[in-house]
Amino acid sequence: MTVRRLIIFIVMMMLGQASYAWAQDSEASSEYLIKAGYIYNFAKLVEWPATAFAQPDSPIVIGIVGNDPFGPIIDKVLEGKKVNGHPFLIKRLKPTADVKECQILFIGSSLGSHVADTIRLTRGTPILTISEIPGFADRGGIINLTLEQNKVRFEVNVDAAKEADLNISSRLLVLAKVIQQSGDGRKTE
Amino acid sequence: MKLQNLSIKRKLMLITMLTSSVALLLSSASFLIYDLISFRHLLTQDLETQAQIIGYNSAAAMAFKDEPVATATLAALKAKEDIVAAVLYTPDGKIFAQYVPGDKAAPAVVPPKLYRTGYRFEGGYFDVLHDVTLNGEHVGTLLLRSDMREWSRRAKRYALIFFIFVFASGLFALLLSSKLQRMISRPILQLEDTIRIVSANKNYEIRAENTYGDEIGRLMDGFNNMLAEIQQRDTALLNANDQLHARTEELEREVAQRQQAQEELLKAKHAAEEASRAKSAFLANMSHELRTPLNAIIGYSEMLEEETRESGNTEAIQDLQKIQTAGKHLLSLINDVLDLSKIEAGKMTLHLEIFDVPPMIRQIVTTLEPAATKNSNVINVRVAEGVDSMRADITKVRQILVNLVSNACKFTDSGTISVNVEPITAEGQDWIRFEVCDTGIGITPKQRKQLFQEFAQADTSISRKYGGTGLGLAISHRFAQMMNGHIDVESEPGKGSTFTVLLPVEVKSEGQESPSSETTLEPAKPPRPGASNQDTILVIDDDATCRDLMSRSLNKLGLNVILTGSGEEGIELARRMRPFAITLDVLLPDRDGWSVLHELKTDPELSSIPVIMLTIIDNESLALSMGASNYLVKPLDRERLAVLIEKYRAGRSSKSPNRNSSNRTAEKREELAPTKA
């Protein structure tokens, strides 16, 4: 019991620091609040194959590699949320870590140059790759978050999604800028 | 125009039209309403489907705050004309995207948080609120607002169709009903025509032609039966009328017959009246004719009595007196008959004069004293204070009273006869009441009824026992009536009777009044002494017996008597002899006594000679008016004549007119008293 109390205390302290940091940069936090919401919405509009989850109530694991621009925001946004019976589990991973257990992989912009390697890691597994690195979708990423006129928009590489055996709802595609060529010269058309 | 005055044709059409129109309207309206409701339901469902689709399509856009996409999605509603607004609201109620077709301003839409999802009608719009969800999560709310254009267009179209349909079907119903109503109206109109013809022509032989088996057919049958009945009755009535005519003619004939009978009756009545007059005239003449010989009988018996008394033959005197009594009784009977016939003939007149009542009563009582003594009766007279003079026909008053008192004497034996006179006032008039009471045999109520009728004595046996004509009371009754008075009687058989005569103090004259006797009693002019022969008297009489009697009695007075039977000669003698007085009979052989009187009185030389009328005819008033000095009725009262002669002979007049008058009439009527000794 005392251990748990300690943990809560620590988390609280960390949250307090985080909120402090978010307050310092409210504009940036607002952007990532939106982006976190987007990730949540993407989860709603993307269909994973049944094999992706061990159990029907297995969590959707969101792995964050590279730098974490969300901080505690994404945890806050996704806390208690469920999509089709799946809760969310956010994991912050080292670039070398195994990403195959993730359903969503957010690739931080710090991995800018190594993004292709990271994408390659996900190949063959139904992992929705999301990044905000410009040209991410063109390079084989599935969803790339962009900023247009101060608004968060996104690009979707439908071929990459297909390759990852992910079914992306047409409703999402209507909103997205659809990219139909995969990265690594493996263009479909 | 009132509904009830409409013709049957119109009524039927109206009924048909109304019924069909109402049915049509109701069914059409219910169909229409049902259709419009279900159409609206459809529209609502449609709109909700739209909302679902739009909501679904815009859910992602809402989630990703992609306003252009959301707006584009809403713009897809452009195809739906009835959508006037589509708005997407964020969960916190802000407008996220909206669509407003055309250049219309965005409608003021109530923020959806005020009402939950669902739909509502408001202000002519139909609003659908749809919950926009993304994977079960509420991401916004969609509002779709429709103006239900489709619905109202449909309603309008339906209304048009409805009205056309109703109008057309109404027209069709009108056509149909105007054809079909004849089924009912035609027989009724036929019946009406028949009725009109029947009542216009009064021809009940016409029948309504009946080819219908329904109620109207029965009505026609009934009408025909009624006509038959009427016709039958009409015939019966005509027959009755004919009978009535016949009966009327019969009645008319009867009336004519009756009229004839009536005329005959009238003739008979006139004849009877004529006969009655003739009878009266006959009676008068008879009396006159009877009086003349009676005159002689009484006159001669009186003279004989006087002569016999002088010669001392007392035995003969009694016989002569019996003759006189019998004669006078007969005379009274004749006088009664004469009076009655005069009354009946309407020739009895009143000679009104003023006279004193008490002396008259005394005189009557004195006159009747012998009659009372004869039956051992006592007469009590009581004249009340205030009884003075009265104005009446003294002759008739006296006659009434004499009659009553003498009757009382006659029917009373050893009793008392009371004569009471008193003034009374009744009915605003002064009267004198004469009451004659006796203690005699009295009168039964049955007898009383007939008492004042002519020729009716209380009992026929009475005339045998007591004598009398039975005319006395009848005459008295008539006389009293003539003077506006009356006679009444109260009686108890065996105890006595009371006769009451009520006469006005002042009797009003009716019609002609006899000239006042006051002046005429006086000689027109006093005779001129010396101018006439003081001892000569002229007697003009057609009856030789009468002349003889006159001559004898006047000779006794020591007069020189000139006799003549002719009027002409009488006038001649009067001129020549200048008598101091003339006696004149009315009935003369050569000329009327009246004309002789007239001539005498108009001759200046002769007018001063007093003329004493001496006649059987009772017309004193005429005589006096023509200038006669006196009027004496036969049979002659010689004492009275003697007094007059003495008066004129001396050429003086000393008595007062009133006294003179009462005396004269009293003397004249003394003859009436049958029992006068």
mmCIF file with all atom_site columns, C-alpha atoms in Angstrom, chain A residues 37-45 81 83-84 151-154 169 171-172 174-176, chain B residues 55-70 73 133-135 137 139:
data_model
loop_
_atom_site.group_PDB
_atom_site.id
_atom_site.type_symbol
_atom_site.label_atom_id
_atom_site.label_alt_id
_atom_site.label_comp_id
_atom_site.label_asym_id
_atom_site.label_entity_id
_atom_site.label_seq_id
_atom_site.pdbx_PDB_ins_code
_atom_site.Cartn_x
_atom_site.Cartn_y
_atom_site.Cartn_z
_atom_site.occupancy
_atom_site.B_iso_or_equiv
_atom_site.pdbx_formal_charge
_atom_site.auth_seq_id
_atom_site.auth_comp_id
_atom_site.auth_asym_id
_atom_site.auth_atom_id
_atom_site.pdbx_PDB_model_num
ATOM 1  C CA . GLY A 1 37  ? -7.448  13.797 -29.989 1.00 0.00 ? 37  GLY A CA 1
ATOM 2  C CA . TYR A 1 38  ? -6.665  13.044 -33.623 1.00 0.00 ? 38  TYR A CA 1
ATOM 3  C CA . ILE A 1 39  ? -4.852  9.923  -32.675 1.00 0.00 ? 39  ILE A CA 1
ATOM 4  C CA . TYR A 1 40  ? -7.863  8.889  -30.672 1.00 0.00 ? 40  TYR A CA 1
ATOM 5  C CA . ASN A 1 41  ? -10.133 9.606  -33.658 1.00 0.00 ? 41  ASN A CA 1
ATOM 6  C CA . PHE A 1 42  ? -7.813  7.724  -36.022 1.00 0.00 ? 42  PHE A CA 1
ATOM 7  C CA . ALA A 1 43  ? -8.227  4.694  -33.769 1.00 0.00 ? 43  ALA A CA 1
ATOM 8  C CA . LYS A 1 44  ? -11.950 4.974  -34.325 1.00 0.00 ? 44  LYS A CA 1
ATOM 9  C CA . LEU A 1 45  ? -11.732 5.150  -38.087 1.00 0.00 ? 45  LEU A CA 1
ATOM 10 C CA . LYS A 1 81  ? -11.314 6.016  -23.517 1.00 0.00 ? 81  LYS A CA 1
ATOM 11 C CA . VAL A 1 83  ? -12.663 2.100  -29.070 1.00 0.00 ? 83  VAL A CA 1
ATOM 12 C CA . ASN A 1 84  ? -14.638 -0.988 -29.933 1.00 0.00 ? 84  ASN A CA 1
ATOM 13 C CA . LYS A 1 151 ? -4.818  23.909 -38.526 1.00 0.00 ? 151 LYS A CA 1
ATOM 14 C CA . VAL A 1 152 ? -3.904  20.348 -37.993 1.00 0.00 ? 152 VAL A CA 1
ATOM 15 C CA . ARG A 1 153 ? -4.496  18.292 -41.146 1.00 0.00 ? 153 ARG A CA 1
ATOM 16 C CA . PHE A 1 154 ? -3.251  14.931 -42.142 1.00 0.00 ? 154 PHE A CA 1
ATOM 17 C CA . SER A 1 169 ? -12.563 4.357  -43.256 1.00 0.00 ? 169 SER A CA 1
ATOM 18 C CA . ARG A 1 171 ? -14.854 8.945  -43.853 1.00 0.00 ? 171 ARG A CA 1
ATOM 19 C CA . LEU A 1 172 ? -11.281 9.501  -42.732 1.00 0.00 ? 172 LEU A CA 1
ATOM 20 C CA . VAL A 1 174 ? -12.495 12.247 -47.135 1.00 0.00 ? 174 VAL A CA 1
ATOM 21 C CA . LEU A 1 175 ? -10.750 14.464 -44.617 1.00 0.00 ? 175 LEU A CA 1
ATOM 22 C CA . ALA A 1 176 ? -7.285  13.445 -45.510 1.00 0.00 ? 176 ALA A CA 1
ATOM 23 C CA . GLY B 2 55  ? -24.693 13.039 -39.484 1.00 0.00 ? 55  GLY B CA 1
ATOM 24 C CA . TYR B 2 56  ? -22.766 9.937  -40.340 1.00 0.00 ? 56  TYR B CA 1
ATOM 25 C CA . ASN B 2 57  ? -20.930 11.620 -43.101 1.00 0.00 ? 57  ASN B CA 1
ATOM 26 C CA . SER B 2 58  ? -20.064 14.645 -41.105 1.00 0.00 ? 58  SER B CA 1
ATOM 27 C CA . ALA B 2 59  ? -19.130 12.803 -37.904 1.00 0.00 ? 59  ALA B CA 1
ATOM 28 C CA . ALA B 2 60  ? -15.470 12.410 -38.903 1.00 0.00 ? 60  ALA B CA 1
ATOM 29 C CA . ALA B 2 61  ? -15.282 15.941 -40.126 1.00 0.00 ? 61  ALA B CA 1
ATOM 30 C CA . MET B 2 62  ? -16.679 17.064 -36.820 1.00 0.00 ? 62  MET B CA 1
ATOM 31 C CA . ALA B 2 63  ? -14.187 14.882 -34.982 1.00 0.00 ? 63  ALA B CA 1
ATOM 32 C CA . PHE B 2 64  ? -11.294 16.275 -36.944 1.00 0.00 ? 64  PHE B CA 1
ATOM 33 C CA . LYS B 2 65  ? -12.701 19.810 -36.902 1.00 0.00 ? 65  LYS B CA 1
ATOM 34 C CA . ASP B 2 66  ? -12.640 19.801 -40.659 1.00 0.00 ? 66  ASP B CA 1
ATOM 35 C CA . GLU B 2 67  ? -15.051 22.610 -41.320 1.00 0.00 ? 67  GLU B CA 1
ATOM 36 C CA . PRO B 2 68  ? -14.777 22.696 -45.138 1.00 0.00 ? 68  PRO B CA 1
ATOM 37 C CA . VAL B 2 69  ? -15.510 19.019 -45.374 1.00 0.00 ? 69  VAL B CA 1
ATOM 38 C CA . ALA B 2 70  ? -18.435 19.352 -42.982 1.00 0.00 ? 70  ALA B CA 1
ATOM 39 C CA . THR B 2 73  ? -21.193 17.443 -46.659 1.00 0.00 ? 73  THR B CA 1
ATOM 40 C CA . THR B 2 133 ? -21.547 10.291 -33.178 1.00 0.00 ? 133 THR B CA 1
ATOM 41 C CA . LEU B 2 134 ? -18.266 8.855  -34.143 1.00 0.00 ? 134 LEU B CA 1
ATOM 42 C CA . ASN B 2 135 ? -17.872 5.287  -33.070 1.00 0.00 ? 135 ASN B CA 1
ATOM 43 C CA . GLU B 2 137 ? -19.057 8.991  -29.140 1.00 0.00 ? 137 GLU B CA 1
ATOM 44 C CA . VAL B 2 139 ? -19.102 14.615 -31.509 1.00 0.00 ? 139 VAL B CA 1
#
